[in-house]
Amino acid sequence: MKTSNINYAQLLETNNLMQINTDESYWLCVTRTVQESKLFPVPSYMMLSYLMAYYRYPSLLRKIEGRMSAEEVGTRARNMGIKIQNPGVSWGLPCFYLLGREWLINLGMLKPTDALDDLIYVMNFWKRFQLSYHRNDGHINNKEFGHRSQILSEARAQVFHADLYDCVAGDELHEAAQAFMASASQYGFLISCESRISLHNHGPYKLNDTTEMMVRDFMDLAESDFPWLDDVAAGVEFNNVSVTMAVKDCHFYLVDDWGSFEAKPEFSADKLVGVGLYASDNLSDGHIPLGMGSREELIDTFKRLEHQVREATNKLWRKIASMTRDQMMDAGAITYFAICKDLAHVAGVYDPDDWMMVDERAERFRPLLNDEYSRDVLGELVGYLSNPSQRVQEYTMMQHSNAPTRMYSNIPYAVLAGEPYTMTTGQVYPGISYLDPKKDVYTTTRGKLTAAEFNRLSQEFTPTASLPKFAHLCDTWVKYNYESPLAQEFYLHEQRNSRRLKGKGAGLSRADIEALRK
């Protein structure tokens, strides 16, 4: 029944935001590999995660905004390499929620007019976060930017550029960096239950006429949110590690909303000509250099971290070997559902019961989710778009397919003329889990903390870039005010840990940075 004041502008915007995600989701799904595994029940846990997202995201996002706005979280997210970048919020938050809604509509358990306040709010939160996070490139997602992602401010990009250590294929630094990235990628794939959501890339950033920079983030590596990493990852020093990569003689023409990239000519190891290494989280006040004091120190740091993730990988394999199917289902569903959990960490309102449990409303569907049914229903939902709700009038030609289909059902505008609708799915219900209980330990740049300590510090801390005097100093302002004391102060802060730029201030060009490097 109608009990709120939904207006025409809200419906127009919400349907538009859903259509933006329809077009991108279809393209991402049909141009990527099938999501199956011989180890984890991937389609089964994906379907369970979509239900968890539908039932829980609205309440959890409102809880976050009770402490910090979506725009402020987006502002802070630009300055750290944690799991609120692609695909965490940029794609996962809206689309996991919308996929859960669409499946429930086709099961006959929802109508497109149900929980409209929730739907409008989730899409509006996503829009506001995205516009803030993408402030430097002026887009709502990577698709709108021709599939590229340039998140960094000039001040941060200059530091990353200046402090790169040169390398060539076969030298010790090149081999150490490649070994770490290979081991961390394999480890992240296993952490996230054979999915790709512990790895993110953004860029490209142009360094000179022949060289571009990509930034690769490895996330959730240590003992932190996921119960299956308790003890397993006790020896991993950093939860989030970013590698800056200078790449010569190839152009990254695609960096999509899943954080994947493609290049012409194809990127290969021999094209890597520079690297840097950093850690960050919502308590770090930006990126902290790791081993960047000298070339030898960086080589040793890459080797030390590579050893840590290899040891953790071996322990994780042994732990996974003892898991039941239900435990694997829970771990995978939690990984997907909690893809945007770091929003709560930034706001300082994280509760493991919110993010590490299967909502009891979603749990009702577990008996349906055998491998065959889950595989087929997932294929229909994101690939074939063959569900009744996904068919639209026959004159329509969908982007990318030309078929009369739509991945996500629009809200009928007739609700403005009295068509009945409901507002919400309600508050977060209790959850269950077949996994071992989570230890109260979270690895941060301030050391290992309890959840209560982590929340307290998150609430007390404001990064320097988010202080009122700096928060709105965008690159356009700097262009006209780089000689001002305020611009100098901001750039000096960004450069405080840089071995080449410390004390240089604002006003440097890209050519100046190249000259300093030489």
Coordinates of C-alpha atoms in Angstrom, one line a residue:
M1 CA 0.0 0.0 0.0
K2 CA 1.1 3.6 -0.6
T3 CA 2.5 5.2 2.5
S4 CA 5.3 7.5 1.1
N5 CA 5.7 10.4 -1.3
I6 CA 7.4 9.0 -4.4
N7 CA 7.4 11.5 -7.3
Y8 CA 7.8 11.4 -11.0
A9 CA 11.4 12.7 -11.0
Q10 CA 12.5 9.9 -8.7
L11 CA 11.0 7.3 -10.9
L12 CA 12.5 8.7 -14.0
E13 CA 16.0 8.8 -12.4
T14 CA 15.7 5.4 -10.9
N15 CA 14.7 3.8 -14.1
N16 CA 17.5 5.6 -15.9
L17 CA 20.1 4.3 -13.4
M18 CA 18.7 0.8 -13.7
Q19 CA 19.0 1.0 -17.5
I20 CA 22.6 2.2 -17.2
N21 CA 23.4 -0.9 -15.2
T22 CA 21.3 -3.1 -17.5
D23 CA 23.4 -2.1 -20.5
E24 CA 26.8 -2.4 -18.8
S25 CA 25.9 -5.7 -16.9
Y26 CA 24.8 -7.4 -20.1
W27 CA 28.0 -6.4 -21.9
L28 CA 30.2 -7.4 -19.0
C29 CA 28.5 -10.8 -18.7
V30 CA 28.5 -11.8 -22.3
T31 CA 32.1 -10.7 -22.9
R32 CA 33.5 -12.7 -19.9
T33 CA 34.0 -16.3 -19.1
V34 CA 31.4 -18.6 -17.5
Q35 CA 31.4 -18.4 -13.7
E36 CA 31.9 -22.1 -12.8
S37 CA 34.4 -24.0 -10.8
K38 CA 35.3 -27.6 -10.0
L39 CA 35.9 -26.6 -6.4
F40 CA 33.3 -24.0 -5.2
P41 CA 29.6 -24.1 -6.1
V42 CA 30.0 -20.7 -7.8
P43 CA 26.6 -20.2 -9.5
S44 CA 24.9 -21.5 -6.4
Y45 CA 26.6 -19.0 -4.1
M46 CA 26.1 -16.2 -6.6
M47 CA 22.4 -16.7 -6.6
L48 CA 22.3 -16.8 -2.8
S49 CA 24.4 -13.6 -2.6
Y50 CA 21.9 -11.8 -4.8
L51 CA 19.1 -12.6 -2.4
M52 CA 21.2 -11.5 0.6
A53 CA 21.9 -8.2 -1.2
Y54 CA 18.3 -7.6 -2.0
Y55 CA 17.1 -8.1 1.6
R56 CA 20.0 -6.4 3.4
Y57 CA 21.6 -3.6 1.3
P58 CA 18.8 -1.0 1.8
S59 CA 19.0 -1.2 5.6
L60 CA 22.8 -1.4 5.7
L61 CA 23.2 1.6 3.4
R62 CA 20.9 3.6 5.6
K63 CA 22.9 2.6 8.6
I64 CA 26.1 3.9 6.9
E65 CA 24.4 7.2 6.0
G66 CA 23.4 7.6 9.6
R67 CA 27.1 8.2 10.2
M68 CA 28.5 9.4 6.9
S69 CA 27.0 10.4 3.5
A70 CA 27.5 8.5 0.3
E71 CA 29.3 11.5 -1.1
E72 CA 31.8 11.6 1.8
V73 CA 32.5 7.9 1.5
G74 CA 33.2 8.4 -2.2
T75 CA 35.5 11.3 -1.5
R76 CA 37.6 9.2 0.9
A77 CA 37.5 6.1 -1.4
R78 CA 39.5 8.0 -4.1
N79 CA 42.5 8.1 -1.7
M80 CA 42.8 4.4 -0.8
G81 CA 43.0 1.0 -2.5
I82 CA 40.3 -0.9 -0.6
K83 CA 37.3 -2.8 -1.8
I84 CA 34.9 0.0 -2.5
Q85 CA 36.4 0.6 -5.9
N86 CA 35.5 -1.4 -9.0
P87 CA 33.8 -3.8 -8.9
G88 CA 32.8 -3.3 -5.2
V89 CA 30.4 -0.3 -5.3
S90 CA 30.7 0.7 -8.9
W91 CA 29.1 -2.4 -10.2
G92 CA 28.5 -4.9 -7.4
L93 CA 26.3 -2.8 -5.1
P94 CA 23.6 -1.9 -7.6
C95 CA 23.7 -5.0 -9.7
F96 CA 23.7 -7.6 -6.9
Y97 CA 20.7 -5.9 -5.4
L98 CA 18.9 -5.6 -8.8
L99 CA 19.7 -9.3 -9.7
G100 CA 18.2 -10.4 -6.4
R101 CA 15.1 -8.3 -7.2
E102 CA 14.8 -9.6 -10.7
W103 CA 15.0 -13.2 -9.7
L104 CA 12.4 -12.8 -6.9
I105 CA 10.1 -11.1 -9.5
N106 CA 10.4 -14.2 -11.7
L107 CA 9.8 -16.5 -8.8
G108 CA 6.5 -14.7 -8.3
M109 CA 7.5 -13.5 -4.8
L110 CA 7.7 -9.8 -5.8
K111 CA 6.1 -7.4 -8.2
P112 CA 8.0 -4.5 -9.9
T113 CA 6.0 -2.3 -7.6
D114 CA 7.4 -3.8 -4.3
A115 CA 9.8 -2.2 -1.9
L116 CA 10.0 1.0 -4.1
D117 CA 11.5 3.2 -1.3
D118 CA 14.3 0.7 -1.0
L119 CA 14.9 0.5 -4.7
I120 CA 14.9 4.3 -5.2
Y121 CA 17.2 4.7 -2.2
V122 CA 19.8 2.1 -3.2
M123 CA 20.1 3.5 -6.7
N124 CA 20.3 7.1 -5.4
F125 CA 23.0 6.1 -2.9
W126 CA 24.9 4.4 -5.7
K127 CA 24.6 7.5 -7.9
R128 CA 25.9 9.9 -5.2
F129 CA 28.8 7.6 -4.3
Q130 CA 29.8 7.2 -7.9
L131 CA 29.7 10.9 -8.8
S132 CA 31.9 11.6 -5.8
Y133 CA 34.3 8.7 -6.4
H134 CA 34.6 9.6 -10.1
R135 CA 34.8 13.3 -9.4
N136 CA 38.2 13.6 -11.1
D137 CA 37.0 12.1 -14.4
G138 CA 33.4 13.5 -14.3
H139 CA 31.6 10.2 -15.0
I140 CA 29.2 8.0 -13.1
N141 CA 31.0 4.8 -14.1
N142 CA 33.7 3.5 -16.4
K143 CA 31.3 2.7 -19.3
E144 CA 30.5 6.4 -19.6
F145 CA 34.3 7.2 -20.0
G146 CA 34.8 4.8 -22.8
H147 CA 35.8 2.1 -20.3
R148 CA 38.6 3.9 -18.5
S149 CA 39.0 4.8 -14.9
Q150 CA 41.2 7.8 -13.9
I151 CA 40.5 8.2 -10.2
L152 CA 43.7 9.9 -9.0
S153 CA 44.1 13.6 -8.5
E154 CA 47.1 15.3 -10.1
A155 CA 48.8 15.5 -6.8
R156 CA 48.6 11.8 -6.1
A157 CA 49.3 10.8 -9.7
Q158 CA 52.5 12.9 -9.6
V159 CA 53.8 11.1 -6.5
F160 CA 53.1 7.7 -8.0
H161 CA 54.8 8.8 -11.3
A162 CA 57.8 10.4 -9.7
D163 CA 58.6 7.5 -7.3
L164 CA 58.4 4.6 -9.8
Y165 CA 61.5 2.5 -9.8
D166 CA 62.6 1.6 -13.3
C167 CA 62.9 -2.1 -14.2
V168 CA 63.4 -4.3 -17.3
A169 CA 62.5 -7.9 -18.0
G170 CA 64.9 -10.2 -16.3
D171 CA 66.3 -7.8 -13.7
E172 CA 65.8 -8.5 -10.0
L173 CA 63.2 -5.9 -9.3
H174 CA 61.1 -6.9 -12.4
E175 CA 61.2 -10.5 -11.3
A176 CA 60.3 -9.8 -7.7
A177 CA 57.4 -7.6 -8.6
Q178 CA 56.1 -10.1 -11.1
A179 CA 56.4 -12.9 -8.6
F180 CA 54.5 -11.0 -6.0
M181 CA 51.7 -10.0 -8.4
A182 CA 51.3 -13.6 -9.6
S183 CA 51.2 -15.1 -6.1
A184 CA 48.9 -12.4 -4.8
S185 CA 46.5 -12.8 -7.8
Q186 CA 46.3 -16.6 -7.2
Y187 CA 45.9 -16.0 -3.4
G188 CA 43.2 -13.4 -4.0
F189 CA 41.3 -15.7 -6.4
L190 CA 41.2 -18.3 -3.7
I191 CA 40.3 -15.9 -0.9
S192 CA 37.3 -14.8 -2.9
C193 CA 36.2 -18.4 -3.6
E194 CA 37.5 -18.5 -7.1
S195 CA 36.1 -15.2 -8.2
R196 CA 38.0 -12.0 -9.3
I197 CA 36.8 -9.6 -6.7
S198 CA 40.0 -9.3 -4.6
L199 CA 41.8 -7.6 -7.4
H200 CA 41.2 -4.2 -9.0
N201 CA 42.9 -2.0 -11.6
H202 CA 42.4 1.7 -12.4
G203 CA 43.9 3.9 -15.1
P204 CA 45.5 4.4 -17.6
Y205 CA 47.4 7.5 -16.6
K206 CA 49.6 8.9 -19.3
L207 CA 53.3 9.3 -18.2
N208 CA 54.8 10.2 -21.6
D209 CA 54.2 9.6 -25.3
T210 CA 55.1 5.9 -25.0
T211 CA 54.3 5.0 -21.4
E212 CA 51.1 4.7 -19.3
M213 CA 50.6 3.9 -15.7
M214 CA 48.1 1.4 -14.2
V215 CA 47.4 1.0 -10.5
R216 CA 46.6 -2.5 -9.3
D217 CA 45.0 -3.1 -5.9
F218 CA 45.2 -6.4 -4.0
M219 CA 42.5 -6.3 -1.3
D220 CA 41.4 -8.3 1.8
L221 CA 44.7 -10.3 2.0
A222 CA 45.2 -10.5 5.7
E223 CA 43.2 -11.5 8.8
S224 CA 40.3 -9.1 8.7
D225 CA 36.6 -9.5 7.7
F226 CA 36.5 -13.0 6.3
P227 CA 36.3 -15.9 8.9
W228 CA 38.1 -18.3 6.6
L229 CA 41.3 -16.1 6.8
D230 CA 41.5 -16.3 10.6
D231 CA 44.8 -17.8 11.5
V232 CA 45.4 -18.6 7.8
A233 CA 46.5 -15.1 7.0
A234 CA 48.0 -14.2 10.4
G235 CA 51.4 -13.8 8.8
V236 CA 50.3 -11.4 6.1
E237 CA 51.4 -7.9 7.0
F238 CA 49.0 -5.7 5.0
N239 CA 45.3 -6.1 4.2
N240 CA 45.4 -3.9 1.1
V241 CA 48.4 -3.5 -1.2
S242 CA 48.7 -1.3 -4.3
V243 CA 51.3 -1.8 -7.1
T244 CA 51.9 1.1 -9.5
M245 CA 52.9 -0.1 -12.9
A246 CA 54.6 1.8 -15.7
V247 CA 54.0 0.1 -19.0
K248 CA 55.7 1.0 -22.2
D249 CA 54.6 0.5 -25.8
C250 CA 51.0 -0.6 -25.3
H251 CA 47.8 1.3 -24.7
F252 CA 45.2 0.3 -22.2
Y253 CA 42.1 1.0 -24.2
L254 CA 39.7 -0.7 -21.8
V255 CA 39.4 -0.7 -18.0
D256 CA 35.9 -1.8 -17.2
D257 CA 33.5 -1.7 -14.3
W258 CA 34.8 -5.1 -13.1
G259 CA 38.4 -3.7 -12.9
S260 CA 39.5 -5.8 -15.8
F261 CA 41.7 -4.3 -18.6
E262 CA 42.6 -4.9 -22.2
A263 CA 45.5 -3.3 -24.2
K264 CA 46.8 -3.0 -27.7
P265 CA 49.4 -4.4 -28.3
E266 CA 48.6 -7.0 -25.6
F267 CA 50.1 -6.3 -22.3
S268 CA 52.9 -8.7 -21.5
A269 CA 55.5 -8.9 -18.7
D270 CA 58.3 -7.5 -20.9
K271 CA 56.4 -4.2 -21.2
L272 CA 56.5 -3.5 -17.5
V273 CA 59.2 -0.8 -17.1
G274 CA 58.5 0.7 -13.6
V275 CA 56.9 -0.3 -10.3
G276 CA 56.0 1.1 -6.9
L277 CA 54.4 -0.4 -3.8
Y278 CA 52.0 1.0 -1.3
A279 CA 49.5 0.1 1.5
S280 CA 46.3 1.9 2.4
D281 CA 43.0 1.7 4.2
N282 CA 40.5 4.2 5.7
L283 CA 42.9 4.9 8.6
S284 CA 46.1 5.4 6.6
D285 CA 45.6 9.1 5.4
G286 CA 46.4 8.1 1.8
H287 CA 48.9 5.6 0.4
I288 CA 51.8 4.5 2.6
P289 CA 55.0 3.7 0.6
L290 CA 56.3 0.1 1.2
G291 CA 60.0 -0.5 0.7
M292 CA 60.3 2.6 -1.4
G293 CA 63.4 4.0 0.2
S294 CA 65.7 2.3 -2.2
R295 CA 65.6 -0.2 -5.1
E296 CA 67.1 -2.9 -2.9
E297 CA 64.6 -2.3 -0.1
L298 CA 61.7 -2.5 -2.6
I299 CA 63.1 -5.8 -4.0
D300 CA 63.3 -7.2 -0.5
T301 CA 59.8 -6.0 0.3
F302 CA 58.3 -7.6 -2.8
K303 CA 60.0 -10.9 -1.9
R304 CA 58.9 -10.8 1.7
L305 CA 55.3 -10.1 0.8
E306 CA 55.3 -12.8 -1.9
H307 CA 56.6 -15.3 0.7
Q308 CA 53.7 -14.3 3.1
V309 CA 51.0 -14.7 0.5
R310 CA 52.4 -18.1 -0.7
E311 CA 52.4 -19.4 2.9
A312 CA 48.9 -18.1 3.4
T313 CA 47.8 -19.7 0.1
N314 CA 49.1 -23.1 1.2
K315 CA 47.2 -22.8 4.5
L316 CA 44.0 -21.6 2.8
W317 CA 44.1 -24.7 0.5
R318 CA 44.2 -26.9 3.5
K319 CA 41.4 -25.1 5.1
I320 CA 39.2 -25.2 2.0
A321 CA 39.9 -28.9 1.7
S322 CA 38.1 -29.5 5.0
M323 CA 35.0 -27.3 4.1
T324 CA 31.6 -28.8 3.5
R325 CA 29.5 -27.7 0.6
D326 CA 27.3 -25.4 2.8
Q327 CA 30.5 -23.8 4.2
M328 CA 31.7 -23.2 0.6
M329 CA 28.3 -21.8 -0.2
D330 CA 28.4 -19.4 2.7
A331 CA 31.9 -18.3 2.0
G332 CA 31.2 -17.5 -1.7
A333 CA 27.9 -15.9 -1.0
I334 CA 29.4 -13.7 1.7
T335 CA 32.3 -12.7 -0.5
Y336 CA 29.9 -11.5 -3.2
F337 CA 27.3 -9.9 -0.9
A338 CA 30.1 -8.2 1.1
I339 CA 31.7 -6.7 -2.0
C340 CA 30.7 -3.3 -0.6
K341 CA 31.4 -4.0 3.1
D342 CA 34.2 -1.4 3.3
L343 CA 31.6 1.4 3.0
A344 CA 30.7 0.4 6.6
H345 CA 34.4 0.4 7.6
V346 CA 34.9 3.9 6.3
A347 CA 31.8 5.2 8.2
G348 CA 32.9 3.3 11.3
V349 CA 29.7 1.3 11.6
Y350 CA 30.9 -2.2 10.6
D351 CA 29.2 -5.1 12.3
P352 CA 30.3 -8.7 11.3
D353 CA 26.7 -9.8 11.9
D354 CA 25.6 -7.4 9.1
W355 CA 28.1 -8.6 6.5
M356 CA 29.4 -12.1 7.4
M357 CA 26.0 -13.9 7.8
V358 CA 23.4 -15.3 5.4
D359 CA 20.1 -13.4 6.0
E360 CA 17.4 -15.9 7.1
R361 CA 15.1 -14.7 4.3
A362 CA 17.8 -15.7 1.7
E363 CA 18.5 -18.9 3.6
R364 CA 15.0 -20.2 2.7
F365 CA 16.2 -20.7 -0.9
R366 CA 19.2 -22.9 -0.1
P367 CA 17.4 -26.2 -0.9
L368 CA 16.8 -24.9 -4.5
L369 CA 20.4 -24.1 -5.2
N370 CA 21.9 -27.3 -6.5
D371 CA 24.6 -26.9 -9.1
E372 CA 22.4 -27.6 -12.2
Y373 CA 19.5 -25.3 -11.3
S374 CA 21.8 -22.5 -10.2
R375 CA 23.9 -22.7 -13.3
D376 CA 20.8 -22.6 -15.5
V377 CA 18.9 -19.8 -13.7
L378 CA 22.1 -17.7 -13.5
G379 CA 22.5 -18.1 -17.3
E380 CA 19.0 -17.1 -17.9
L381 CA 19.2 -14.1 -15.6
V382 CA 22.5 -12.5 -16.8
G383 CA 23.1 -14.0 -20.2
Y384 CA 20.1 -15.2 -22.2
L385 CA 17.7 -12.7 -20.5
S386 CA 15.0 -15.2 -21.0
N387 CA 12.9 -14.7 -17.9
P388 CA 9.4 -13.5 -18.4
S389 CA 10.1 -10.2 -16.5
Q390 CA 13.1 -9.5 -18.8
R391 CA 11.0 -9.5 -22.0
V392 CA 9.8 -6.1 -23.2
Q393 CA 7.6 -4.9 -26.1
E394 CA 8.6 -6.5 -29.4
Y395 CA 9.7 -3.3 -31.2
T396 CA 12.5 -2.8 -28.7
M397 CA 16.2 -3.4 -29.6
M398 CA 18.4 -3.7 -26.6
Q399 CA 21.9 -2.2 -26.6
H400 CA 24.5 -4.9 -27.6
S401 CA 21.9 -7.6 -28.5
N402 CA 19.1 -5.9 -30.5
A403 CA 16.7 -8.3 -28.7
P404 CA 13.5 -7.1 -27.0
T405 CA 14.9 -7.6 -23.5
R406 CA 16.0 -5.8 -20.4
M407 CA 18.0 -7.3 -17.5
Y408 CA 16.4 -5.2 -14.8
S409 CA 12.6 -4.5 -14.6
N410 CA 11.6 -0.8 -14.6
I411 CA 9.3 0.7 -12.0
P412 CA 5.8 1.2 -13.5
Y413 CA 5.0 4.9 -13.6
A414 CA 1.3 4.0 -12.8
V415 CA 2.2 4.1 -9.1
L416 CA 1.8 7.8 -9.5
A417 CA -1.8 7.3 -10.5
G418 CA -2.7 5.1 -7.7
E419 CA -1.3 1.7 -8.6
P420 CA -0.6 0.0 -5.2
Y421 CA 3.0 -0.5 -4.1
T422 CA 5.0 -1.4 -1.0
M423 CA 7.8 0.6 0.5
T424 CA 10.5 -1.7 1.9
T425 CA 11.6 -5.2 2.8
G426 CA 12.1 -4.1 6.4
Q427 CA 15.1 -4.1 8.7
V428 CA 17.9 -6.6 8.7
Y429 CA 16.7 -10.0 9.8
P430 CA 18.9 -12.4 11.8
G431 CA 21.5 -14.4 9.9
I432 CA 23.0 -17.9 9.9
S433 CA 26.4 -19.3 8.9
Y434 CA 27.9 -22.7 8.7
L435 CA 31.4 -21.2 8.9
D436 CA 33.5 -21.0 12.0
P437 CA 32.8 -17.9 14.1
K438 CA 34.8 -14.9 13.2
K439 CA 37.7 -14.0 15.4
D440 CA 37.6 -10.4 16.6
V441 CA 40.8 -9.3 14.8
Y442 CA 41.1 -6.9 11.9
T443 CA 44.4 -6.1 10.2
T444 CA 44.8 -2.3 9.5
T445 CA 47.6 0.2 8.9
R446 CA 47.3 1.0 12.6
G447 CA 48.0 -2.7 13.6
K448 CA 45.6 -5.5 14.5
L449 CA 42.4 -4.2 16.0
T450 CA 39.1 -5.5 17.4
A451 CA 35.9 -4.5 15.5
A452 CA 35.0 -2.0 18.2
E453 CA 38.5 -0.4 18.1
F454 CA 38.4 -0.3 14.3
N455 CA 35.0 1.4 14.3
R456 CA 36.1 3.9 17.0
L457 CA 39.2 4.9 15.1
S458 CA 37.3 5.2 11.9
Q459 CA 34.7 7.5 13.5
E460 CA 37.4 9.7 15.1
F461 CA 39.7 9.9 12.0
T462 CA 39.3 12.4 9.1
P463 CA 41.9 12.0 6.3
T464 CA 43.8 15.2 5.5
A465 CA 42.3 15.3 2.0
S466 CA 38.8 15.3 3.5
L467 CA 39.4 18.2 5.9
P468 CA 37.0 21.1 5.1
K469 CA 39.8 23.3 3.8
F470 CA 41.0 20.7 1.3
A471 CA 37.9 18.6 0.5
H472 CA 36.9 20.6 -2.6
L473 CA 40.2 21.5 -4.0
C474 CA 39.7 19.7 -7.3
D475 CA 42.2 19.8 -10.2
T476 CA 40.1 22.6 -11.9
W477 CA 40.6 24.8 -8.9
V478 CA 44.3 24.0 -8.7
K479 CA 44.7 24.9 -12.4
Y480 CA 43.9 28.5 -11.6
N481 CA 45.2 28.7 -8.0
Y482 CA 48.4 26.5 -7.9
E483 CA 50.5 29.4 -6.6
S484 CA 48.2 30.0 -3.6
P485 CA 49.3 29.0 -0.1
L486 CA 46.4 26.6 0.2
A487 CA 47.3 24.7 -3.0
Q488 CA 50.9 24.5 -1.9
E489 CA 49.9 23.2 1.5
F490 CA 47.8 20.5 0.0
Y491 CA 50.5 19.3 -2.5
L492 CA 53.1 19.4 0.2
H493 CA 50.9 17.0 2.3
E494 CA 50.5 14.6 -0.7
Q495 CA 54.3 14.7 -1.2
R496 CA 55.3 14.2 2.4
N497 CA 56.3 10.6 1.9
S498 CA 57.7 10.9 -1.6
R499 CA 61.4 10.4 -2.1
R500 CA 61.5 12.6 -5.2
L501 CA 58.7 15.2 -4.6
K502 CA 58.9 15.9 -0.9
G503 CA 58.8 19.7 -0.5
K504 CA 58.3 20.5 -4.2
G505 CA 54.7 21.7 -3.9
A506 CA 52.2 22.6 -6.6
G507 CA 52.9 23.8 -10.1
L508 CA 54.9 20.9 -11.5
S509 CA 54.1 19.6 -15.0
R510 CA 54.3 16.0 -16.1
A511 CA 57.5 17.0 -18.0
D512 CA 58.9 18.3 -14.7
I513 CA 58.2 15.0 -13.1
E514 CA 60.0 13.1 -15.9
A515 CA 63.0 15.4 -15.5
L516 CA 63.2 14.8 -11.8
R517 CA 63.1 11.0 -12.5
K518 CA 66.1 11.4 -14.7

